[in-house]
XYZ file of C-alpha atoms in Angstrom:
660
model
C 40.260 -16.952 -67.223
C 39.704 -20.661 -66.603
C 42.683 -23.021 -66.393
C 41.853 -26.259 -68.184
C 45.175 -28.091 -67.958
C 48.925 -27.670 -67.615
C 51.923 -29.593 -68.949
C 55.312 -29.403 -67.238
C 58.562 -30.554 -68.849
C 62.022 -30.519 -67.250
C 60.982 -27.859 -64.708
C 62.774 -28.358 -61.372
C 61.746 -31.741 -59.822
C 59.356 -32.510 -62.717
C 61.003 -34.214 -65.690
C 57.865 -35.244 -67.508
C 56.367 -34.198 -69.644
C 53.603 -34.372 -67.042
C 50.056 -33.196 -67.739
C 47.321 -32.390 -65.252
C 43.676 -31.403 -65.746
C 41.955 -28.949 -63.427
C 38.424 -29.185 -62.089
C 35.788 -26.681 -63.165
C 32.025 -26.392 -63.103
C 30.038 -27.665 -60.123
C 32.989 -29.690 -58.805
C 35.446 -26.856 -59.036
C 38.136 -27.963 -56.543
C 41.388 -29.659 -57.554
C 43.431 -31.313 -54.791
C 47.171 -31.876 -55.239
C 48.475 -33.798 -52.245
C 52.072 -34.434 -51.264
C 54.578 -34.702 -48.466
C 57.181 -32.053 -47.760
C 59.811 -31.638 -50.509
C 57.604 -33.399 -53.052
C 57.333 -30.324 -55.278
C 54.155 -28.496 -54.193
C 55.902 -25.122 -54.125
C 57.620 -25.872 -57.451
C 54.197 -26.645 -58.901
C 52.799 -23.218 -57.964
C 56.027 -21.619 -59.202
C 55.421 -23.324 -62.556
C 52.257 -21.205 -62.832
C 53.985 -17.911 -62.038
C 56.999 -18.685 -64.225
C 54.779 -19.519 -67.202
C 52.750 -16.305 -66.837
C 55.276 -13.776 -65.469
C 58.759 -15.312 -65.818
C 59.101 -15.209 -62.018
C 59.206 -17.700 -59.155
C 58.118 -15.685 -56.097
C 57.674 -18.689 -53.826
C 61.334 -19.653 -53.627
C 64.483 -17.796 -52.568
C 66.855 -19.237 -55.155
C 67.572 -17.737 -58.559
C 67.202 -19.538 -61.895
C 69.971 -22.022 -61.000
C 68.432 -25.435 -60.740
C 65.405 -24.629 -62.897
C 66.425 -27.325 -65.359
C 65.589 -30.820 -64.095
C 68.725 -32.720 -63.030
C 67.537 -36.094 -64.407
C 67.015 -34.517 -67.847
C 70.575 -33.150 -67.701
C 71.904 -36.567 -66.677
C 70.514 -38.030 -69.923
C 72.523 -35.691 -72.201
C 76.177 -34.937 -72.774
C 78.074 -31.876 -71.644
C 77.352 -28.912 -73.972
C 74.067 -30.500 -75.040
C 70.864 -28.459 -74.716
C 67.761 -29.193 -72.667
C 64.485 -27.272 -73.012
C 62.485 -26.328 -69.924
C 58.844 -25.728 -70.748
C 55.529 -25.075 -69.024
C 52.378 -24.996 -71.141
C 48.967 -23.876 -69.877
C 45.632 -24.384 -71.613
C 43.078 -21.759 -70.622
C 39.695 -20.377 -71.624
C 39.143 -16.619 -71.795
C 36.010 -14.673 -70.847
C 34.679 -15.061 -74.410
C 34.973 -18.850 -74.285
C 37.978 -19.019 -76.620
C 40.804 -21.455 -75.948
C 44.162 -19.912 -75.097
C 47.479 -21.744 -75.054
C 50.265 -20.074 -73.070
C 53.809 -21.433 -73.393
C 56.998 -20.347 -71.705
C 60.234 -22.091 -72.480
C 63.922 -21.632 -71.865
C 66.950 -23.529 -73.130
C 69.749 -24.682 -70.814
C 73.205 -25.997 -71.714
C 74.795 -28.708 -69.621
C 78.168 -27.457 -68.342
C 79.102 -30.345 -66.023
C 77.570 -33.411 -64.453
C 75.843 -31.293 -61.805
C 75.434 -27.897 -63.447
C 73.900 -26.045 -66.351
C 73.508 -22.494 -67.579
C 70.733 -20.771 -69.447
C 71.364 -20.246 -73.132
C 68.866 -17.437 -73.434
C 66.100 -15.587 -71.691
C 62.799 -17.360 -71.413
C 60.383 -16.948 -74.322
C 56.631 -16.396 -73.961
C 54.331 -17.629 -76.717
C 50.522 -17.367 -76.720
C 48.069 -18.853 -79.166
C 44.355 -18.086 -79.377
C 41.875 -20.472 -80.991
C 39.501 -18.497 -83.222
C 37.356 -21.521 -83.967
C 39.152 -22.679 -87.101
C 42.829 -22.038 -86.425
C 45.204 -21.160 -83.659
C 46.397 -17.587 -84.056
C 49.635 -16.478 -82.497
C 49.286 -13.379 -80.308
C 51.701 -10.740 -81.570
C 52.343 -9.096 -78.212
C 52.042 -11.851 -75.577
C 53.312 -9.710 -72.665
C 50.613 -7.121 -73.344
C 47.994 -9.879 -73.487
C 49.047 -11.134 -70.043
C 49.072 -7.579 -68.685
C 45.512 -6.967 -69.901
C 44.009 -10.312 -68.935
C 46.097 -11.634 -66.032
C 48.054 -8.621 -64.722
C 51.022 -9.497 -62.540
C 49.815 -7.118 -59.829
C 46.953 -9.566 -59.230
C 49.176 -12.618 -58.909
C 49.311 -12.517 -55.121
C 45.518 -12.282 -54.974
C 44.919 -15.594 -56.725
C 48.192 -17.463 -56.084
C 49.573 -17.628 -52.569
C 50.879 -19.894 -49.844
C 49.588 -20.390 -46.319
C 52.795 -18.823 -45.036
C 52.270 -15.716 -47.210
C 48.698 -15.466 -45.961
C 49.840 -14.931 -42.363
C 52.063 -12.041 -43.527
C 49.528 -10.464 -45.907
C 48.316 -7.752 -43.536
C 51.870 -6.531 -42.932
C 52.093 -5.346 -46.542
C 52.218 -1.713 -47.601
C 48.559 -0.605 -47.601
C 49.042 1.474 -50.745
C 50.093 -1.668 -52.606
C 47.055 -3.532 -51.282
C 44.781 -0.697 -52.388
C 46.369 -0.617 -55.826
C 45.962 -4.387 -56.161
C 42.315 -4.252 -55.096
C 41.593 -1.448 -57.576
C 43.147 -3.554 -60.334
C 41.241 -6.638 -59.225
C 37.966 -4.715 -59.371
C 39.045 -2.911 -62.554
C 38.727 0.504 -60.959
C 42.066 1.261 -62.544
C 40.242 1.253 -65.895
C 38.054 4.127 -64.705
C 41.170 5.955 -63.483
C 42.762 5.469 -66.900
C 39.590 6.773 -68.600
C 39.785 9.886 -66.446
C 43.464 10.384 -67.275
C 42.816 10.009 -71.012
C 39.845 12.402 -70.849
C 42.088 15.016 -69.201
C 44.693 14.597 -71.927
C 42.124 15.012 -74.710
C 40.558 17.977 -72.943
C 43.959 19.672 -72.765
C 44.561 18.928 -76.446
C 41.200 20.393 -77.550
C 41.621 23.346 -75.186
C 44.953 24.281 -76.799
C 43.373 24.162 -80.267
C 40.319 26.122 -79.154
C 42.485 28.827 -77.539
C 43.822 29.758 -80.945
C 40.323 30.069 -82.427
C 38.534 31.824 -79.581
C 40.856 32.917 -76.725
C 38.123 34.519 -74.584
C 35.736 31.549 -74.739
C 38.630 29.120 -74.283
C 39.685 30.933 -71.124
C 36.144 30.764 -69.714
C 35.859 27.074 -70.515
C 39.236 26.326 -68.920
C 38.202 28.241 -65.821
C 34.932 26.287 -65.700
C 36.792 23.004 -66.148
C 39.178 23.893 -63.317
C 36.335 24.817 -60.957
C 34.500 21.576 -61.748
C 37.711 19.630 -61.097
C 38.274 21.529 -57.832
C 34.718 20.739 -56.791
C 35.232 17.037 -57.490
C 38.563 17.013 -55.655
C 37.026 18.780 -52.634
C 34.167 16.271 -52.568
C 36.664 13.415 -52.615
C 38.820 15.069 -49.972
C 35.795 15.763 -47.761
C 34.710 12.123 -47.982
C 38.234 10.894 -47.338
C 38.603 13.224 -44.346
C 35.331 11.971 -42.886
C 36.436 8.378 -43.381
C 39.817 9.238 -41.897
C 38.136 10.785 -38.849
C 36.048 7.625 -38.392
C 39.195 5.518 -38.614
C 41.010 7.763 -36.137
C 38.080 7.581 -33.712
C 38.165 3.791 -33.944
C 41.927 3.813 -33.375
C 41.566 6.162 -30.382
C 38.908 3.874 -28.926
C 41.297 0.961 -29.392
C 44.136 2.838 -27.690
C 41.926 3.667 -24.718
C 40.946 0.004 -24.515
C 44.619 -0.937 -24.698
C 45.458 1.436 -21.882
C 42.561 -0.105 -19.959
C 42.284 0.130 -16.205
C 46.069 0.394 -15.780
C 46.137 3.648 -17.661
C 43.179 4.985 -15.703
C 44.916 3.930 -12.461
C 48.089 5.704 -13.533
C 46.250 8.942 -14.222
C 44.306 8.696 -10.979
C 47.468 7.877 -9.022
C 49.271 10.874 -10.512
C 46.307 13.070 -9.648
C 46.157 11.687 -6.084
C 49.908 12.251 -5.615
C 49.555 15.821 -6.840
C 46.612 16.470 -4.492
C 48.462 14.937 -1.524
C 51.528 17.070 -2.263
C 49.305 20.167 -2.335
C 47.779 19.168 1.023
C 51.250 18.459 2.437
C 52.504 21.912 1.372
C 49.426 23.504 2.981
C 50.023 21.599 6.237
C 53.679 22.657 6.325
C 52.596 26.271 5.910
C 50.103 25.856 8.763
C 52.807 24.216 10.910
C 55.153 27.145 10.410
C 52.405 29.522 11.584
C 51.584 27.496 14.709
C 55.286 27.162 15.626
C 55.691 30.950 15.326
C 52.654 31.481 17.599
C 54.130 28.989 20.116
C 57.521 30.777 20.126
C 55.885 34.193 20.490
C 53.754 33.014 23.420
C 56.886 31.907 25.301
C 59.137 34.886 24.441
C 56.479 37.532 25.166
C 55.763 36.103 28.670
C 59.189 34.710 29.605
C 59.967 37.077 32.582
C 56.494 36.704 34.056
C 56.622 32.939 33.731
C 60.088 32.602 35.345
C 59.100 34.773 38.416
C 55.695 33.246 38.872
C 56.517 30.515 41.427
C 58.779 32.768 43.557
C 56.245 35.576 43.675
C 53.413 33.243 44.542
C 55.469 31.932 47.535
C 56.204 35.490 48.655
C 52.530 36.315 48.460
C 51.689 33.284 50.592
C 54.287 34.358 53.219
C 52.852 37.890 53.279
C 49.394 36.452 53.813
C 50.804 34.467 56.757
C 52.400 37.617 58.281
C 49.163 39.528 57.852
C 47.286 36.726 59.619
C 49.859 36.821 62.468
C 49.362 40.605 62.768
C 45.621 40.146 63.034
C 46.068 37.545 65.733
C 48.240 40.091 67.637
C 51.269 37.830 67.784
C 54.222 39.536 69.441
C 56.958 40.197 66.857
C 60.389 38.827 67.467
C 63.174 41.253 68.661
C 66.802 40.057 68.388
C 67.971 41.744 71.721
C 65.130 40.214 73.665
C 65.874 36.769 72.237
C 69.565 37.037 73.170
C 68.586 38.089 76.685
C 66.466 34.967 77.062
C 69.400 32.749 76.075
C 71.642 34.595 78.561
C 69.179 34.088 81.428
C 68.616 30.498 80.301
C 64.959 30.916 81.004
C 61.958 31.809 78.850
C 59.400 34.455 79.828
C 57.023 31.563 80.354
C 59.390 30.038 82.925
C 60.638 27.192 80.727
C 64.338 26.244 80.972
C 66.656 27.258 78.070
C 69.782 25.294 78.919
C 72.420 24.869 76.228
C 72.136 21.910 73.966
C 68.413 21.680 74.527
C 66.070 21.771 71.518
C 64.467 24.997 72.789
C 67.856 26.681 73.046
C 68.819 25.617 69.483
C 65.462 26.807 68.064
C 65.978 30.316 69.497
C 69.563 30.370 68.148
C 68.291 29.587 64.638
C 65.638 32.238 64.914
C 68.266 34.825 65.906
C 70.442 33.820 62.919
C 67.502 34.130 60.496
C 66.535 37.548 61.855
C 70.116 38.770 61.592
C 70.366 37.558 57.954
C 67.136 39.249 56.897
C 67.973 42.528 58.636
C 68.953 45.534 56.493
C 72.413 46.852 57.079
C 71.150 50.389 56.582
C 68.834 49.897 59.452
C 65.659 49.522 57.300
C 63.129 47.344 58.899
C 62.395 43.978 57.250
C 58.726 44.916 57.243
C 59.369 47.795 54.825
C 61.339 45.575 52.411
C 58.652 42.943 52.461
C 55.997 45.564 51.825
C 57.910 46.849 48.773
C 58.411 43.312 47.428
C 54.760 42.558 47.855
C 53.886 45.660 45.865
C 56.175 44.589 42.959
C 54.925 40.996 43.026
C 51.358 42.219 42.850
C 52.089 44.177 39.677
C 53.916 41.227 38.094
C 51.260 38.709 39.009
C 48.576 41.029 37.617
C 50.273 40.916 34.185
C 50.669 37.094 34.164
C 48.891 35.650 30.986
C 45.423 34.289 31.575
C 45.204 30.516 30.892
C 48.877 30.477 29.774
C 49.384 26.787 30.544
C 46.209 25.850 28.681
C 47.179 27.935 25.631
C 50.706 26.552 25.638
C 49.464 22.957 25.866
C 46.956 23.590 23.054
C 49.722 24.920 20.773
C 51.923 21.903 21.517
C 49.040 19.537 20.801
C 48.253 21.304 17.492
C 51.902 21.065 16.431
C 51.908 17.319 17.172
C 48.672 16.830 15.178
C 49.888 18.760 12.116
C 53.209 16.888 12.114
C 51.296 13.596 12.245
C 49.080 14.705 9.340
C 52.192 15.544 7.280
C 53.683 12.146 8.092
C 50.430 10.431 7.035
C 50.449 12.304 3.700
C 54.077 11.308 3.083
C 53.286 7.640 3.760
C 50.342 7.775 1.339
C 52.482 9.472 -1.341
C 55.187 6.808 -1.034
C 52.551 4.078 -1.314
C 51.102 5.641 -4.460
C 54.569 6.057 -5.971
C 55.224 2.367 -5.369
C 51.980 1.497 -7.175
C 52.979 3.814 -10.014
C 56.407 2.153 -10.282
C 54.687 -1.211 -10.777
C 52.843 0.086 -13.868
C 54.405 0.303 -17.344
C 54.265 4.078 -17.329
C 56.400 4.546 -20.433
C 54.059 2.402 -22.496
C 50.978 4.155 -21.095
C 52.534 7.588 -21.707
C 53.331 6.547 -25.282
C 49.728 5.443 -25.830
C 48.423 8.704 -24.362
C 50.800 10.610 -26.613
C 49.475 8.722 -29.634
C 45.898 9.472 -28.550
C 46.717 13.193 -28.268
C 48.278 13.216 -31.739
C 45.229 11.513 -33.252
C 42.891 13.903 -31.455
C 44.870 16.855 -32.834
C 44.639 15.357 -36.313
C 40.862 14.927 -35.922
C 40.629 18.585 -34.933
C 42.664 19.622 -37.989
C 40.593 17.435 -40.327
C 37.364 18.774 -38.829
C 38.541 22.345 -39.417
C 39.510 21.432 -43.000
C 36.089 19.864 -43.505
C 34.414 23.080 -42.398
C 36.343 24.965 -45.067
C 35.634 22.292 -47.700
C 31.907 22.337 -46.862
C 31.821 26.104 -47.322
C 33.718 25.798 -50.607
C 31.249 23.213 -51.898
C 28.427 25.698 -51.267
C 30.101 28.299 -53.497
C 31.090 26.027 -56.406
C 27.535 25.728 -57.883
C 27.210 29.528 -57.836
C 30.580 29.943 -59.590
C 29.749 27.220 -62.131
C 26.386 28.804 -62.875
C 27.974 32.257 -63.358
C 30.620 30.845 -65.718
C 28.004 28.926 -67.717
C 26.058 32.167 -68.123
C 29.213 33.979 -69.255
C 30.013 31.157 -71.732
C 26.452 31.234 -73.110
C 26.637 35.005 -73.435
C 30.015 34.800 -75.203
C 28.665 32.204 -77.648
C 25.596 34.383 -78.260
C 27.695 37.529 -78.748
C 30.153 35.910 -81.116
C 27.630 33.583 -82.709
C 30.015 30.609 -82.623
C 29.991 27.174 -81.055
C 32.204 24.886 -83.056
C 32.960 21.158 -82.919
C 36.054 21.610 -80.734
C 33.991 23.248 -78.002
C 31.596 20.290 -78.050
C 34.505 17.868 -77.728
C 35.804 19.765 -74.707
C 32.353 19.516 -73.120
C 32.287 15.793 -73.874
C 35.654 15.247 -72.182
C 34.415 17.150 -69.131
C 31.320 14.946 -69.006
C 33.441 11.787 -69.226
C 35.572 12.967 -66.296
C 32.530 13.696 -64.157
C 30.878 10.358 -64.881
C 34.052 8.263 -64.461
C 34.857 9.993 -61.153
C 31.342 9.441 -59.865
C 31.304 5.755 -60.811
C 34.811 5.249 -59.415
C 33.962 6.831 -56.060
C 30.657 5.001 -55.681
C 32.248 1.667 -56.574
C 35.177 2.208 -54.188
C 32.830 2.914 -51.264
C 30.624 -0.047 -52.184
C 33.620 -2.386 -52.452
C 35.128 -1.781 -49.015
C 31.711 -1.707 -47.329
C 30.697 -4.975 -49.016
C 34.066 -6.529 -48.214
C 33.615 -5.637 -44.539
C 30.253 -7.398 -44.410
C 31.222 -10.464 -46.440
C 34.517 -11.024 -44.612
C 32.832 -10.524 -41.221
C 30.095 -13.059 -42.014
C 32.467 -15.707 -43.332
C 35.188 -15.133 -40.751
C 32.748 -15.526 -37.878
C 31.434 -18.691 -39.510
C 34.892 -20.240 -39.794
C 36.430 -18.873 -36.608
C 34.874 -20.678 -33.648
C 35.941 -18.219 -30.938
C 33.438 -15.425 -30.130
C 36.280 -12.963 -29.497
C 35.880 -11.199 -32.828
C 32.726 -9.206 -33.510
C 33.350 -7.454 -36.807
C 35.908 -7.033 -39.607
C 36.383 -3.429 -40.738
C 37.830 -2.551 -44.164
C 38.566 1.169 -44.475
C 38.824 3.334 -47.598
C 42.501 2.384 -48.025
C 41.605 -1.315 -47.643
C 43.350 -1.550 -44.323
C 41.783 -4.428 -42.395
C 40.910 -3.973 -38.716
C 39.240 -6.355 -36.279
C 36.644 -5.240 -33.747
C 36.694 -7.524 -30.727
C 33.654 -8.490 -28.687
C 34.702 -6.084 -25.901
C 34.597 -3.204 -28.386
C 38.337 -2.618 -28.811
C 39.708 -2.401 -32.341
C 42.958 -4.183 -33.236
C 45.043 -4.468 -36.369
C 44.604 -7.530 -38.569
C 48.143 -8.486 -37.518
C 47.051 -8.796 -33.883
C 45.282 -12.223 -33.859
C 47.206 -15.480 -33.595
C 48.834 -17.096 -36.634
C 45.892 -19.425 -37.212
C 43.345 -16.608 -36.871
C 45.354 -14.368 -39.209
C 45.498 -17.213 -41.706
C 41.714 -17.603 -41.651
C 41.199 -13.831 -41.879
C 43.541 -13.498 -44.869
C 41.987 -16.542 -46.532
C 38.474 -15.121 -46.173
C 39.660 -11.665 -47.305
C 41.297 -13.107 -50.428
C 38.326 -15.307 -51.217
C 35.932 -12.372 -50.744
C 38.046 -10.191 -53.039
C 37.949 -12.840 -55.744
C 34.256 -13.598 -55.344
C 33.367 -9.900 -55.763
C 35.980 -8.928 -58.361
C 35.578 -8.311 -62.069
C 38.236 -10.914 -62.933
C 37.467 -14.617 -63.236
C 40.619 -16.166 -61.817
C 41.441 -19.551 -60.318
C 42.386 -19.563 -56.657
C 45.670 -21.428 -56.238
C 46.754 -21.948 -52.623
C 49.760 -23.866 -51.288
C 49.276 -25.437 -47.804
C 46.308 -23.207 -46.919
C 45.377 -24.760 -43.561
C 48.669 -26.004 -42.080
C 48.478 -23.564 -39.143
C 44.777 -24.171 -38.389
C 43.334 -26.460 -35.758
C 40.987 -29.315 -36.732
C 37.787 -27.386 -36.048
C 38.884 -24.411 -38.158
C 39.962 -26.746 -40.975
C 36.499 -28.274 -41.008
C 34.834 -24.839 -41.217
C 37.214 -23.689 -43.979
C 36.281 -26.800 -46.005
C 32.630 -25.769 -45.762
C 33.138 -22.059 -46.468
C 35.662 -22.004 -49.329
C 33.524 -23.791 -51.936
C 30.634 -21.476 -51.075
C 32.907 -18.486 -51.507
C 34.342 -19.719 -54.765
C 31.122 -20.951 -56.354
C 31.588 -20.836 -60.126
C 35.342 -20.243 -59.796
C 38.196 -22.716 -59.756
C 40.150 -23.682 -56.675
C 43.474 -25.515 -56.754
C 44.675 -26.584 -53.315
C 48.161 -27.966 -52.736
C 48.000 -29.792 -49.439
C 50.149 -31.985 -47.224
C 48.959 -35.488 -46.375
C 48.133 -34.338 -42.840
C 45.977 -31.477 -44.186
C 43.874 -33.536 -46.574
C 42.359 -35.702 -43.867
C 39.592 -35.878 -41.286
C 36.611 -33.549 -41.459
C 38.391 -31.164 -43.854
C 38.586 -33.934 -46.427
C 35.039 -35.125 -45.688
C 33.515 -31.649 -46.017
C 35.356 -30.564 -49.151
C 35.424 -33.842 -51.057
C 31.959 -33.397 -52.567
C 33.301 -30.298 -54.368
C 36.481 -32.028 -55.628
C 36.608 -32.735 -59.368
C 40.187 -33.984 -59.553
C 42.612 -35.139 -56.892
C 46.266 -35.939 -57.441
C 49.157 -37.136 -55.351
C 52.791 -36.160 -55.808
C 55.225 -39.063 -55.592
C 58.945 -39.515 -56.002
C 60.212 -42.347 -58.220
C 63.751 -43.567 -58.713
C 66.739 -43.647 -56.391
C 67.674 -40.664 -54.258
C 69.388 -37.999 -56.324
C 68.463 -39.737 -59.566
C 64.674 -39.746 -59.368
C 61.875 -37.337 -60.218
C 58.499 -36.155 -58.928
C 55.482 -37.516 -60.734
C 51.800 -36.634 -60.502
C 49.269 -39.443 -60.135
C 45.516 -39.113 -60.162
C 43.642 -41.055 -57.484
C 40.043 -41.461 -56.355
């Protein structure tokens, strides 16, 4: 449909009647320029109200729809008509006039109420006369379905939110835009007719009817399995892309976290092993001491005794005269030594002999045993003890102590390392990383399930041709046996053929659409968007839009900045319209407000190329229609208008003026 012109009367800020022509042909762009609050949004709402009786670009209800200045000119209880009239051309080149009007009654100086619901009237010019369309709502549904409204009428603000929509709604809208819904309807109708003919045929030939129904069911199962297999494969591809994205999102931090956890676990294992070793060494150390305690404690004493015995033995060999207590006392009494030396009291020699007598008396045995016998017995015992003293005991004991110190130091080192790693781990967003890993695991499980399902589906698809062939043979044999093949049977076969063909065309078109969209949107987006961050735009089988970045990570279309999202949505919408089966004008309110100057310039170059042969109506602010954007797009502009406000505040109206 081509929009030739529109007339607005008493609709919101427009009193009018105001008429505006729209550009078409080679210069297919219409510019409507205005400041904020000049009525740009009301202008686009005039379109949607005329076609669908809705104003989706405002939050208010119908209050205020009737122009206040028009109400000021009439008395209370008088009526004022609100009307929007559009002149269009359909795909056959016939002129269409679409009118929606609604009557309001003035209830006070500042208020009105609607007298009735709005009325839709459509006229078609058949060359000689205008013919009124009997069912105007059906005409709109067939030619300009409301489900497509947001694909050819939208605001810059709505563009930034487009990719947050329910994907099923997007898919449904795209299918309508490309008229795939017509093929789905054909399939539905074919099934209904097949059921109808099958019920009739069952009464005539139950056996043949049963075979045909079984064949029809197997053919349908085969088609469904083919679709499911393709969808599963596409789903697996999407999941693999999403998993890749999640790994990229985890990045080095996630890898560090996993490595840190692994290192901590290994260090704890090593620490436990060292503690076990330490316990063993400490037990060996304790055993070494306890087993040799008595020998160790007597060692020094016995060694001294042995030295004294050696001295006595040396004295014996040198034939020293042994000391006798009686002889020594006699010397002291005579005060003279056998050598003639004086032994007077208080002399050193006298004291020395006194001490010697005391020592000999102390070491004498009361039983009269000689000291020599006691010493001999002690020496015998000490020899046995010293013989059992551990070899290299001091060396072994020192070695055990040193090993204990080393193991304890190793344990301490491990503990310090573990604490350091735990500190590093605490500085990472572990919860977020764990959540991402959890999501990866879930997607990997789903891939495994889908792969297993695909194996079963692949095997099923191998058996369907065999089953179909067997049933065809049985049907042929039944027809031959009974000698019948009536018209109803042929109609059932025809319905089955329609289903097969419509399904095949539908599936091939659907694949072609999202693959073509991916390429077209990628090419245009990279042309408009100056940053090299984005490598590729991916549109999956459910028309979910993903962005592959230059580093290889995949992000949702909601991930880029507001300006980038705006450009992406704009290119996606334009691509949809350029490839669709509907000829629709593209009506955009403030399309580039969030874009920088360079992006605006590129959009001005790309949009006319996108929309070649199709109309574009751009409602722009004064600041948008300027600079390189204006320079680049102006050569495609057929009409340009400016919105202006005339009259005093509260008593004026918005008018539309054409300018060069």
